[in-house]
Amino acid sequence: MTEAAGTILTAPAGTMRIDRFLWYARIVKTRSAAQAIAQKGTMRIDGRRIERAHVPVRVGSVLAFPWNGRVRILRIEALPTRRGPPSEAALLYTSLESLSANAVDAPEASA
């Protein structure tokens, strides 16, 4: 953190920590759960594997991570200023995964 003209700058304008985004967007219930997802090493942001909860995301970033036996793929549409109601949180991202996608660990059907 740097101090400039009496204000503390923590991140470039137009970015937000991945753990805060996941929590504000109500993808996870707690911020510590969001940190655990980011630190597990299975999340990708724009194709890059991350292992830290403080990685910045911006509008247009694509997130991919395993969640409840499936791979969730989300594109960030807006950065939140607060943890609002679910209806507001749903406008923050667009789900990109196919509706007919198979579960991550599901056995394939043999022909």
Coordinates of C-alpha atoms in Angstrom, one line a residue:
M1 CA 0.0 0.0 0.0
T2 CA 1.2 3.5 -0.8
E3 CA 0.0 6.8 0.6
A4 CA -0.5 9.6 -1.9
A5 CA -2.2 12.9 -1.0
G6 CA -3.7 11.6 2.2
T7 CA -5.4 8.6 0.6
I8 CA -4.3 5.0 0.7
L9 CA -4.2 3.2 -2.6
T10 CA -4.6 -0.6 -2.4
A11 CA -5.3 -1.7 -6.0
P12 CA -5.4 -0.1 -9.5
A13 CA -8.7 1.6 -10.4
G14 CA -11.2 -0.8 -11.8
T15 CA -9.9 -3.9 -10.1
M16 CA -10.9 -6.0 -7.0
R17 CA -9.5 -8.9 -5.1
I18 CA -10.8 -12.2 -6.3
D19 CA -11.9 -13.3 -2.8
R20 CA -13.9 -10.1 -2.3
F21 CA -15.5 -10.5 -5.7
L22 CA -16.6 -14.1 -5.0
W23 CA -18.1 -13.0 -1.6
Y24 CA -19.8 -9.8 -2.8
A25 CA -21.2 -11.6 -5.8
R26 CA -22.7 -14.3 -3.5
I27 CA -20.9 -17.1 -5.2
V28 CA -19.7 -18.3 -1.8
K29 CA -21.2 -17.7 1.7
T30 CA -18.1 -16.4 3.5
R31 CA -15.0 -14.5 2.6
S32 CA -12.9 -17.3 4.2
A33 CA -14.5 -19.8 1.8
A34 CA -13.6 -17.5 -1.1
Q35 CA -10.0 -17.3 0.1
A36 CA -9.9 -21.1 0.4
I37 CA -11.1 -21.5 -3.3
A38 CA -8.5 -19.1 -4.5
Q39 CA -5.6 -20.6 -2.5
K40 CA -6.4 -24.2 -3.4
G41 CA -4.8 -23.7 -6.8
T42 CA -7.7 -25.0 -8.9
M43 CA -9.0 -21.6 -10.0
R44 CA -8.1 -19.9 -13.3
I45 CA -8.5 -16.3 -14.2
D46 CA -8.3 -15.6 -17.9
G47 CA -6.6 -19.0 -18.3
R48 CA -3.9 -18.4 -15.6
R49 CA -3.8 -20.6 -12.6
I50 CA -3.9 -18.7 -9.3
E51 CA -2.9 -19.7 -5.8
R52 CA -3.5 -16.4 -4.0
A53 CA -6.7 -14.7 -2.7
H54 CA -5.4 -11.2 -3.5
V55 CA -5.2 -11.6 -7.2
P56 CA -7.0 -8.7 -8.9
V57 CA -9.9 -9.2 -11.3
R58 CA -11.6 -6.6 -13.6
V59 CA -14.6 -6.4 -15.7
G60 CA -14.3 -8.9 -18.6
S61 CA -12.2 -11.4 -16.6
V62 CA -13.2 -15.0 -17.0
L63 CA -13.1 -17.2 -13.9
A64 CA -13.0 -21.0 -14.0
F65 CA -13.1 -23.2 -10.9
P66 CA -14.6 -26.4 -9.6
W67 CA -17.7 -26.0 -7.6
N68 CA -20.0 -28.8 -6.2
G69 CA -18.7 -31.4 -8.7
R70 CA -18.9 -29.1 -11.7
V71 CA -16.7 -26.6 -13.4
R72 CA -18.1 -23.1 -13.1
I73 CA -17.1 -20.6 -15.8
L74 CA -18.1 -17.0 -15.2
R75 CA -17.4 -13.7 -16.9
I76 CA -17.3 -10.6 -14.7
E77 CA -19.7 -8.0 -16.0
A78 CA -19.4 -5.4 -13.2
L79 CA -17.4 -4.9 -10.0
P80 CA -19.6 -4.5 -6.8
T81 CA -19.3 -1.8 -4.2
R82 CA -21.0 -3.8 -1.5
R83 CA -22.5 -7.3 -0.8
G84 CA -26.0 -6.6 -1.9
P85 CA -29.1 -8.8 -2.2
P86 CA -29.0 -11.9 -4.5
S87 CA -30.9 -10.1 -7.3
E88 CA -28.2 -7.4 -7.4
A89 CA -25.4 -9.9 -7.1
A90 CA -26.7 -11.9 -10.1
L91 CA -26.1 -8.9 -12.4
L92 CA -22.3 -8.9 -11.6
Y93 CA -21.4 -12.0 -13.7
T94 CA -22.5 -14.1 -16.6
S95 CA -22.3 -17.9 -16.5
L96 CA -20.5 -19.3 -19.6
E97 CA -20.8 -23.0 -18.9
S98 CA -23.0 -25.1 -21.1
L99 CA -26.4 -26.2 -19.7
S100 CA -25.8 -29.8 -20.8
A101 CA -22.3 -30.1 -19.5
N102 CA -21.4 -33.3 -17.7
A103 CA -20.3 -33.4 -14.1
V104 CA -16.6 -33.2 -13.5
D105 CA -16.1 -36.7 -12.0
A106 CA -19.1 -38.4 -13.6
P107 CA -18.3 -41.6 -15.4
E108 CA -18.8 -41.5 -19.1
A109 CA -21.6 -43.5 -20.7
S110 CA -20.3 -46.4 -22.7
A111 CA -21.8 -47.0 -26.1

